[in-house]
mmCIF file of C-alpha atoms in Angstrom:
data_model
loop_
_atom_site.group_PDB
_atom_site.id
_atom_site.type_symbol
_atom_site.label_atom_id
_atom_site.label_comp_id
_atom_site.label_asym_id
_atom_site.label_seq_id
_atom_site.Cartn_x
_atom_site.Cartn_y
_atom_site.Cartn_z
ATOM 1 C CA MET K 1 19.800 -14.839 0.072
ATOM 2 C CA THR K 2 21.253 -16.910 -2.746
ATOM 3 C CA VAL K 3 19.472 -16.625 -6.063
ATOM 4 C CA THR K 4 19.609 -19.843 -8.069
ATOM 5 C CA THR K 5 19.032 -20.179 -11.794
ATOM 6 C CA GLN K 6 18.093 -22.958 -14.167
ATOM 7 C CA PRO K 7 18.005 -23.381 -17.949
ATOM 8 C CA THR K 8 14.707 -22.223 -19.387
ATOM 9 C CA GLU K 9 12.542 -24.086 -21.839
ATOM 10 C CA PHE K 10 10.542 -22.076 -24.354
ATOM 11 C CA ASP K 11 7.728 -23.261 -26.622
ATOM 12 C CA VAL K 12 7.465 -21.290 -29.844
ATOM 13 C CA HIS K 13 4.093 -21.285 -31.621
ATOM 14 C CA ASP K 14 4.760 -18.196 -33.718
ATOM 15 C CA GLN K 15 8.157 -16.784 -34.808
ATOM 16 C CA HIS K 16 7.067 -13.433 -33.491
ATOM 17 C CA PHE K 17 7.533 -14.834 -29.976
ATOM 18 C CA LEU K 18 11.310 -14.978 -30.590
ATOM 19 C CA ARG K 19 11.348 -11.163 -30.621
ATOM 20 C CA CYS K 20 9.669 -11.144 -27.211
ATOM 21 C CA VAL K 21 12.164 -13.345 -25.338
ATOM 22 C CA ASP K 22 15.839 -14.174 -25.335
ATOM 23 C CA THR K 23 16.082 -17.928 -25.404
ATOM 24 C CA THR K 24 19.435 -17.826 -23.597
ATOM 25 C CA ALA K 25 17.779 -16.130 -20.563
ATOM 26 C CA ARG K 26 17.734 -18.220 -17.411
ATOM 27 C CA LEU K 27 14.857 -18.548 -15.005
ATOM 28 C CA GLU K 28 15.884 -17.258 -11.585
ATOM 29 C CA ILE K 29 14.402 -18.743 -8.397
ATOM 30 C CA LEU K 30 14.283 -15.801 -5.982
ATOM 31 C CA TYR K 31 12.340 -17.458 -3.117
ATOM 32 C CA THR K 32 10.882 -20.772 -2.161
ATOM 33 C CA GLY K 33 8.636 -21.595 0.748
ATOM 34 C CA CYS K 34 5.126 -20.391 -0.163
ATOM 35 C CA ARG K 35 2.018 -22.537 0.153
ATOM 36 C CA PHE K 36 0.467 -20.688 -2.740
ATOM 37 C CA GLY K 37 2.010 -17.458 -4.014
ATOM 38 C CA GLU K 38 -0.163 -14.873 -5.727
ATOM 39 C CA GLY K 39 -0.826 -11.207 -6.459
ATOM 40 C CA PRO K 40 2.637 -9.752 -7.396
ATOM 41 C CA ALA K 41 2.749 -5.942 -7.535
ATOM 42 C CA TYR K 42 5.921 -3.980 -8.411
ATOM 43 C CA PHE K 43 6.803 -0.636 -6.780
ATOM 44 C CA PRO K 44 9.433 1.153 -8.875
ATOM 45 C CA ALA K 45 10.133 3.906 -6.336
ATOM 46 C CA GLN K 46 11.124 1.196 -3.811
ATOM 47 C CA ARG K 47 12.555 -1.175 -6.399
ATOM 48 C CA SER K 48 10.604 -3.944 -4.757
ATOM 49 C CA LEU K 49 7.942 -6.517 -5.442
ATOM 50 C CA ILE K 50 5.208 -7.368 -2.956
ATOM 51 C CA TRP K 51 3.251 -10.615 -3.299
ATOM 52 C CA SER K 52 0.833 -12.725 -1.302
ATOM 53 C CA ASP K 53 1.299 -16.193 0.238
ATOM 54 C CA ILE K 54 -2.422 -16.808 0.701
ATOM 55 C CA PRO K 55 -2.679 -19.975 2.896
ATOM 56 C CA ASN K 56 0.163 -18.772 5.090
ATOM 57 C CA ASP K 57 -1.775 -15.553 5.655
ATOM 58 C CA ARG K 58 1.113 -13.265 4.880
ATOM 59 C CA MET K 59 2.563 -10.932 2.282
ATOM 60 C CA LEU K 60 6.248 -11.020 1.276
ATOM 61 C CA ARG K 61 8.537 -8.349 -0.203
ATOM 62 C CA PHE K 62 11.469 -8.886 -2.558
ATOM 63 C CA ASP K 63 14.107 -6.115 -2.591
ATOM 64 C CA GLU K 64 15.765 -5.786 -6.005
ATOM 65 C CA THR K 65 18.746 -3.943 -4.597
ATOM 66 C CA SER K 66 19.637 -6.451 -1.861
ATOM 67 C CA GLN K 67 18.016 -9.548 -3.437
ATOM 68 C CA GLU K 68 16.541 -10.225 -0.026
ATOM 69 C CA VAL K 69 13.000 -11.378 0.865
ATOM 70 C CA GLY K 70 11.225 -10.418 4.039
ATOM 71 C CA VAL K 71 7.721 -10.534 5.505
ATOM 72 C CA PHE K 72 5.802 -7.397 4.492
ATOM 73 C CA ARG K 73 2.593 -8.125 6.441
ATOM 74 C CA SER K 74 1.490 -10.932 8.691
ATOM 75 C CA PRO K 75 -1.297 -11.682 9.184
ATOM 76 C CA SER K 76 -2.435 -10.390 5.852
ATOM 77 C CA ARG K 77 -6.150 -11.302 6.239
ATOM 78 C CA PHE K 78 -5.585 -13.873 3.514
ATOM 79 C CA ALA K 79 -4.542 -11.286 0.909
ATOM 80 C CA ASN K 80 -4.650 -12.386 -2.713
ATOM 81 C CA GLY K 81 -4.398 -9.855 -5.572
ATOM 82 C CA ASN K 82 -2.394 -6.628 -5.202
ATOM 83 C CA THR K 83 -1.775 -3.667 -7.408
ATOM 84 C CA ARG K 84 -0.419 -0.081 -7.236
ATOM 85 C CA ASP K 85 -2.833 2.837 -7.674
ATOM 86 C CA ASN K 86 -2.140 6.047 -9.504
ATOM 87 C CA GLU K 87 -0.707 7.624 -6.344
ATOM 88 C CA GLY K 88 1.708 4.747 -5.745
ATOM 89 C CA ARG K 89 -0.362 3.181 -2.919
ATOM 90 C CA LEU K 90 -0.897 -0.541 -2.405
ATOM 91 C CA VAL K 91 -4.406 -1.876 -3.167
ATOM 92 C CA THR K 92 -5.160 -5.397 -1.936
ATOM 93 C CA CYS K 93 -7.886 -7.977 -2.182
ATOM 94 C CA GLU K 94 -8.370 -9.451 1.312
ATOM 95 C CA GLN K 95 -10.163 -12.796 1.056
ATOM 96 C CA GLY K 96 -10.382 -13.112 4.810
ATOM 97 C CA THR K 97 -12.315 -9.836 5.272
ATOM 98 C CA ARG K 98 -14.077 -10.146 1.898
ATOM 99 C CA SER K 99 -12.937 -6.642 1.019
ATOM 100 C CA VAL K 100 -10.745 -4.483 -1.229
ATOM 101 C CA VAL K 101 -8.447 -2.242 0.820
ATOM 102 C CA ARG K 102 -5.828 0.461 0.269
ATOM 103 C CA THR K 103 -2.678 0.945 2.285
ATOM 104 C CA GLU K 104 -2.145 4.689 2.649
ATOM 105 C CA HIS K 105 1.352 6.276 2.536
ATOM 106 C CA SER K 106 1.064 6.560 6.334
ATOM 107 C CA GLY K 107 0.430 2.809 6.661
ATOM 108 C CA ALA K 108 -3.228 3.267 7.525
ATOM 109 C CA ARG K 109 -5.729 0.842 6.022
ATOM 110 C CA THR K 110 -8.740 2.141 4.106
ATOM 111 C CA VAL K 111 -11.592 -0.165 3.052
ATOM 112 C CA LEU K 112 -12.565 0.635 -0.533
ATOM 113 C CA ALA K 113 -15.227 -2.026 -1.061
ATOM 114 C CA ASP K 114 -16.756 -4.792 1.094
ATOM 115 C CA THR K 115 -20.408 -4.915 0.017
ATOM 116 C CA TYR K 116 -22.561 -4.677 -3.067
ATOM 117 C CA GLN K 117 -26.137 -3.444 -2.626
ATOM 118 C CA GLY K 118 -25.924 -4.073 1.087
ATOM 119 C CA ARG K 119 -24.661 -7.680 0.767
ATOM 120 C CA ARG K 120 -21.126 -8.790 1.642
ATOM 121 C CA LEU K 121 -18.773 -9.543 -1.217
ATOM 122 C CA ASN K 122 -17.667 -13.158 -1.751
ATOM 123 C CA SER K 123 -13.880 -12.929 -1.635
ATOM 124 C CA PRO K 124 -12.217 -10.309 -3.857
ATOM 125 C CA ASN K 125 -9.483 -11.963 -5.861
ATOM 126 C CA ASP K 126 -7.688 -9.653 -8.290
ATOM 127 C CA VAL K 127 -7.662 -5.894 -8.762
ATOM 128 C CA VAL K 128 -6.504 -3.331 -11.278
ATOM 129 C CA VAL K 129 -6.641 0.481 -11.373
ATOM 130 C CA GLY K 130 -7.660 2.393 -14.449
ATOM 131 C CA PRO K 131 -6.228 5.658 -15.838
ATOM 132 C CA ASP K 132 -9.148 7.577 -14.251
ATOM 133 C CA GLY K 133 -8.605 6.005 -10.815
ATOM 134 C CA SER K 134 -11.411 3.433 -11.218
ATOM 135 C CA ILE K 135 -10.730 0.297 -9.240
ATOM 136 C CA TRP K 136 -11.830 -2.906 -10.964
ATOM 137 C CA PHE K 137 -11.908 -6.183 -9.061
ATOM 138 C CA SER K 138 -13.059 -9.770 -9.467
ATOM 139 C CA ASP K 139 -15.152 -11.504 -6.797
ATOM 140 C CA PRO K 140 -15.192 -15.309 -7.056
ATOM 141 C CA THR K 141 -15.852 -17.617 -4.099
ATOM 142 C CA TYR K 142 -12.386 -19.148 -3.600
ATOM 143 C CA GLY K 143 -11.875 -17.447 -0.194
ATOM 144 C CA ILE K 144 -15.160 -18.642 1.228
ATOM 145 C CA ASP K 145 -15.133 -22.152 -0.229
ATOM 146 C CA SER K 146 -13.054 -23.397 2.749
ATOM 147 C CA ASP K 147 -10.792 -22.215 5.542
ATOM 148 C CA TYR K 148 -7.656 -22.863 3.481
ATOM 149 C CA GLU K 149 -7.404 -19.471 1.720
ATOM 150 C CA GLY K 150 -9.856 -17.502 3.811
ATOM 151 C CA ASN K 151 -12.832 -18.186 6.011
ATOM 152 C CA LEU K 152 -15.545 -20.693 5.111
ATOM 153 C CA GLY K 153 -18.768 -18.881 4.430
ATOM 154 C CA GLU K 154 -21.840 -18.423 2.211
ATOM 155 C CA SER K 155 -22.206 -16.148 -0.745
ATOM 156 C CA GLU K 156 -24.631 -13.418 0.174
ATOM 157 C CA ILE K 157 -24.767 -12.111 -3.377
ATOM 158 C CA GLY K 158 -25.350 -15.506 -4.945
ATOM 159 C CA ALA K 159 -23.206 -14.796 -7.966
ATOM 160 C CA ALA K 160 -19.567 -14.120 -8.838
ATOM 161 C CA ASN K 161 -18.991 -10.899 -10.720
ATOM 162 C CA VAL K 162 -16.527 -8.188 -11.666
ATOM 163 C CA TYR K 163 -17.122 -4.823 -9.973
ATOM 164 C CA ARG K 164 -15.833 -1.253 -10.238
ATOM 165 C CA VAL K 165 -15.316 1.312 -7.516
ATOM 166 C CA VAL K 166 -16.289 4.657 -8.871
ATOM 167 C CA PRO K 167 -13.465 7.135 -8.113
ATOM 168 C CA SER K 168 -15.705 10.164 -7.632
ATOM 169 C CA THR K 169 -18.146 8.567 -5.186
ATOM 170 C CA GLY K 170 -16.506 5.425 -3.826
ATOM 171 C CA GLU K 171 -19.638 3.459 -4.844
ATOM 172 C CA THR K 172 -19.206 -0.222 -5.802
ATOM 173 C CA VAL K 173 -21.095 -0.878 -9.035
ATOM 174 C CA LEU K 174 -21.556 -4.039 -11.123
ATOM 175 C CA ALA K 175 -19.172 -4.007 -14.069
ATOM 176 C CA ALA K 176 -19.674 -7.481 -15.652
ATOM 177 C CA ASP K 177 -21.558 -10.666 -14.817
ATOM 178 C CA GLY K 178 -22.046 -14.002 -16.550
ATOM 179 C CA PHE K 179 -18.991 -15.545 -14.883
ATOM 180 C CA VAL K 180 -18.609 -18.845 -13.072
ATOM 181 C CA GLN K 181 -15.444 -17.808 -11.219
ATOM 182 C CA PRO K 182 -14.023 -14.423 -12.355
ATOM 183 C CA ASN K 183 -10.293 -14.369 -11.618
ATOM 184 C CA GLY K 184 -7.340 -12.433 -13.068
ATOM 185 C CA LEU K 185 -7.799 -8.965 -14.496
ATOM 186 C CA ALA K 186 -5.648 -6.701 -16.736
ATOM 187 C CA LEU K 187 -6.212 -3.312 -18.369
ATOM 188 C CA SER K 188 -4.670 -2.005 -21.528
ATOM 189 C CA ALA K 189 -2.373 0.983 -21.008
ATOM 190 C CA ASP K 190 -4.982 3.481 -22.262
ATOM 191 C CA GLY K 191 -7.713 1.865 -20.206
ATOM 192 C CA SER K 192 -9.807 1.054 -23.252
ATOM 193 C CA SER K 193 -9.807 -2.760 -22.847
ATOM 194 C CA LEU K 194 -10.352 -4.966 -19.823
ATOM 195 C CA TYR K 195 -9.244 -8.546 -19.871
ATOM 196 C CA ALA K 196 -10.878 -10.922 -17.357
ATOM 197 C CA VAL K 197 -10.217 -14.611 -16.714
ATOM 198 C CA ASP K 198 -13.006 -17.070 -15.939
ATOM 199 C CA SER K 199 -11.570 -20.061 -14.099
ATOM 200 C CA GLY K 200 -14.831 -21.857 -13.443
ATOM 201 C CA PHE K 201 -13.118 -25.080 -14.485
ATOM 202 C CA THR K 202 -11.886 -25.339 -10.878
ATOM 203 C CA HIS K 203 -15.456 -26.002 -9.757
ATOM 204 C CA ASP K 204 -16.844 -27.813 -12.821
ATOM 205 C CA PRO K 205 -14.888 -30.044 -15.231
ATOM 206 C CA ASP K 206 -16.992 -28.585 -18.008
ATOM 207 C CA GLY K 207 -16.589 -25.020 -16.726
ATOM 208 C CA PRO K 208 -14.733 -22.205 -18.486
ATOM 209 C CA ARG K 209 -11.009 -21.617 -18.409
ATOM 210 C CA HIS K 210 -10.709 -18.728 -20.770
ATOM 211 C CA ILE K 211 -9.856 -15.027 -21.094
ATOM 212 C CA ARG K 212 -12.655 -12.580 -21.919
ATOM 213 C CA ARG K 213 -12.032 -9.157 -23.501
ATOM 214 C CA PHE K 214 -14.265 -6.168 -22.784
ATOM 215 C CA THR K 215 -14.289 -2.701 -24.258
ATOM 216 C CA VAL K 216 -14.320 0.068 -21.612
ATOM 217 C CA GLU K 217 -16.780 2.653 -22.852
ATOM 218 C CA PRO K 218 -16.360 6.403 -22.169
ATOM 219 C CA ALA K 219 -18.735 6.200 -19.205
ATOM 220 C CA ALA K 220 -16.618 3.334 -17.788
ATOM 221 C CA THR K 221 -19.252 0.751 -18.615
ATOM 222 C CA LEU K 222 -18.201 -2.455 -20.353
ATOM 223 C CA SER K 223 -19.310 -3.941 -23.663
ATOM 224 C CA GLY K 224 -18.251 -7.041 -25.491
ATOM 225 C CA GLY K 225 -16.842 -9.786 -23.239
ATOM 226 C CA GLU K 226 -16.105 -12.402 -25.883
ATOM 227 C CA ALA K 227 -13.761 -15.276 -25.019
ATOM 228 C CA ILE K 228 -10.494 -14.834 -26.948
ATOM 229 C CA ALA K 229 -8.305 -17.623 -25.530
ATOM 230 C CA GLU K 230 -8.837 -21.049 -24.005
ATOM 231 C CA CYS K 231 -6.365 -22.737 -21.617
ATOM 232 C CA ASP K 232 -5.414 -26.343 -22.279
ATOM 233 C CA GLN K 233 -3.205 -26.900 -19.224
ATOM 234 C CA GLY K 234 -4.832 -26.110 -15.891
ATOM 235 C CA ILE K 235 -6.370 -22.648 -15.881
ATOM 236 C CA PHE K 236 -5.443 -19.104 -16.796
ATOM 237 C CA ASP K 237 -5.132 -17.120 -13.592
ATOM 238 C CA GLY K 238 -3.283 -13.777 -13.282
ATOM 239 C CA LEU K 239 -2.260 -11.873 -16.384
ATOM 240 C CA ARG K 240 -0.481 -8.689 -17.509
ATOM 241 C CA LEU K 241 -0.099 -6.798 -20.798
ATOM 242 C CA ASP K 242 3.169 -5.625 -22.338
ATOM 243 C CA ALA K 243 3.622 -2.231 -24.007
ATOM 244 C CA ASP K 244 2.449 -3.613 -27.367
ATOM 245 C CA GLY K 245 -0.731 -5.139 -25.984
ATOM 246 C CA ARG K 246 0.429 -8.773 -25.878
ATOM 247 C CA ILE K 247 -1.028 -10.826 -23.055
ATOM 248 C CA TRP K 248 1.285 -12.578 -20.589
ATOM 249 C CA THR K 249 -0.704 -15.049 -18.514
ATOM 250 C CA SER K 250 -0.224 -17.846 -16.053
ATOM 251 C CA ALA K 251 -1.159 -21.443 -16.834
ATOM 252 C CA GLY K 252 -0.668 -24.909 -15.415
ATOM 253 C CA ASP K 253 2.670 -25.457 -17.129
ATOM 254 C CA GLY K 254 4.161 -21.975 -17.119
ATOM 255 C CA VAL K 255 3.655 -18.548 -18.635
ATOM 256 C CA ARG K 256 1.800 -18.131 -21.943
ATOM 257 C CA CYS K 257 2.334 -15.215 -24.286
ATOM 258 C CA LEU K 258 -0.658 -14.359 -26.483
ATOM 259 C CA ALA K 259 -1.257 -11.848 -29.220
ATOM 260 C CA PRO K 260 -3.776 -9.076 -28.353
ATOM 261 C CA ASP K 261 -6.456 -11.114 -30.157
ATOM 262 C CA GLY K 262 -5.686 -14.217 -28.020
ATOM 263 C CA ARG K 263 -3.636 -16.121 -30.607
ATOM 264 C CA PRO K 264 -0.880 -18.179 -28.896
ATOM 265 C CA LEU K 265 2.634 -16.944 -29.593
ATOM 266 C CA GLY K 266 4.730 -19.008 -27.186
ATOM 267 C CA SER K 267 5.331 -19.944 -23.614
ATOM 268 C CA ILE K 268 7.954 -20.038 -20.880
ATOM 269 C CA ARG K 269 8.100 -23.357 -19.105
ATOM 270 C CA VAL K 270 8.059 -23.208 -15.299
ATOM 271 C CA PRO K 271 8.499 -26.301 -13.097
ATOM 272 C CA GLU K 272 5.246 -25.821 -11.202
ATOM 273 C CA VAL K 273 1.763 -24.309 -11.524
ATOM 274 C CA VAL K 274 2.004 -20.587 -12.207
ATOM 275 C CA SER K 275 -0.551 -18.282 -10.525
ATOM 276 C CA ASN K 276 0.388 -14.800 -11.746
ATOM 277 C CA VAL K 277 2.938 -12.527 -13.413
ATOM 278 C CA GLU K 278 4.155 -8.923 -13.105
ATOM 279 C CA PHE K 279 6.531 -6.740 -15.081
ATOM 280 C CA GLY K 280 9.204 -5.100 -12.918
ATOM 281 C CA GLY K 281 12.709 -3.740 -12.993
ATOM 282 C CA GLN K 282 13.716 -0.183 -13.949
ATOM 283 C CA LYS K 283 12.802 -0.808 -17.551
ATOM 284 C CA LEU K 284 9.817 -3.073 -16.838
ATOM 285 C CA ASN K 285 11.535 -5.866 -18.741
ATOM 286 C CA GLU K 286 11.925 -8.272 -15.790
ATOM 287 C CA LEU K 287 8.998 -10.728 -15.677
ATOM 288 C CA TYR K 288 8.270 -11.758 -12.118
ATOM 289 C CA ILE K 289 6.371 -15.075 -11.821
ATOM 290 C CA THR K 290 4.539 -16.379 -8.766
ATOM 291 C CA GLY K 291 4.303 -20.112 -8.650
ATOM 292 C CA ALA K 292 2.610 -22.342 -6.108
ATOM 293 C CA SER K 293 5.776 -22.426 -3.907
ATOM 294 C CA CYS K 294 8.340 -20.106 -5.528
ATOM 295 C CA LEU K 295 8.933 -16.581 -6.807
ATOM 296 C CA TYR K 296 10.724 -16.556 -10.163
ATOM 297 C CA ARG K 297 12.125 -13.933 -12.482
ATOM 298 C CA ILE K 298 13.260 -13.876 -16.045
ATOM 299 C CA ARG K 299 14.398 -11.022 -18.264
ATOM 300 C CA VAL K 300 12.377 -10.656 -21.460
ATOM 301 C CA SER K 301 12.771 -8.564 -24.632
ATOM 302 C CA VAL K 302 9.602 -6.527 -24.158
ATOM 303 C CA ASN K 303 8.495 -3.934 -21.621
ATOM 304 C CA GLY K 304 5.398 -4.000 -19.471
ATOM 305 C CA ALA K 305 2.541 -1.614 -20.233
ATOM 306 C CA ARG K 306 2.523 1.669 -18.331
ATOM 307 C CA VAL K 307 -0.958 2.922 -17.585
ATOM 308 C CA THR K 308 -1.497 6.434 -18.957
ATOM 309 C CA ARG K 309 -3.236 8.588 -16.447
ATOM 310 C CA HIS K 310 -6.061 10.867 -17.428
ATOM 311 C CA TRP K 311 -8.646 12.672 -15.286
#
């Protein structure tokens, strides 16, 4: 595979952003051909990135060592968000089956969540794993709104929420409500803060398109939930934190970098709608970017957050 590059445009809103990026860095196009790419998850032991191509019902894998892309799983049951758990296993949101699943080291598939209080989930969208092994996931209706990214269906719950799978029992519990369409999730490295996107603007022109910040209490309950940043181009979607707590999030015109309090620092221009981001590379200073049709990569001057395990 031939990797192509192009000059990169940066928008600087705060001089601090210039310490986060190298403005001579070029945006690499690693793959093109998705209908809508999403859910990048980096696996350092394999030096590879796995991401979803939702409407094409497949997952793809980029190998850092060979620079090659291959099909990881097809069909993928309309997989969307992916992450790596504390044991290095793949955790995936399957919109087609309305479930959150784990791929074991043996390749077996384990369903972690598919109902809440006896009713089927809507269509799990994004997922993160906390230091204690808790699995947090968002459950909007995108996968049941049509047959394009899942299977047309009705919401049995009648609401779109964020849930948590309790590690000790496997029970799915309500973590946060009050969303129109909960979307991307990110946890701080110490697991003390959860960031959640509400992209309800996709269903209502007056709907939210912001990032909410919650405090994770000692009992793994959430408090707070105030909106800290509003998107002015499209919607925020997937997001990640760097080692200093800055937020790197997708938007309609590229990747935004925000201070931990939501203040805009700058952005990386990308020539299509961006859905998600992920830090990868051996030093976690390679920012992978999933766009509607392409997978991109750019080297930055910061490192991605590493979740600190505690039990």
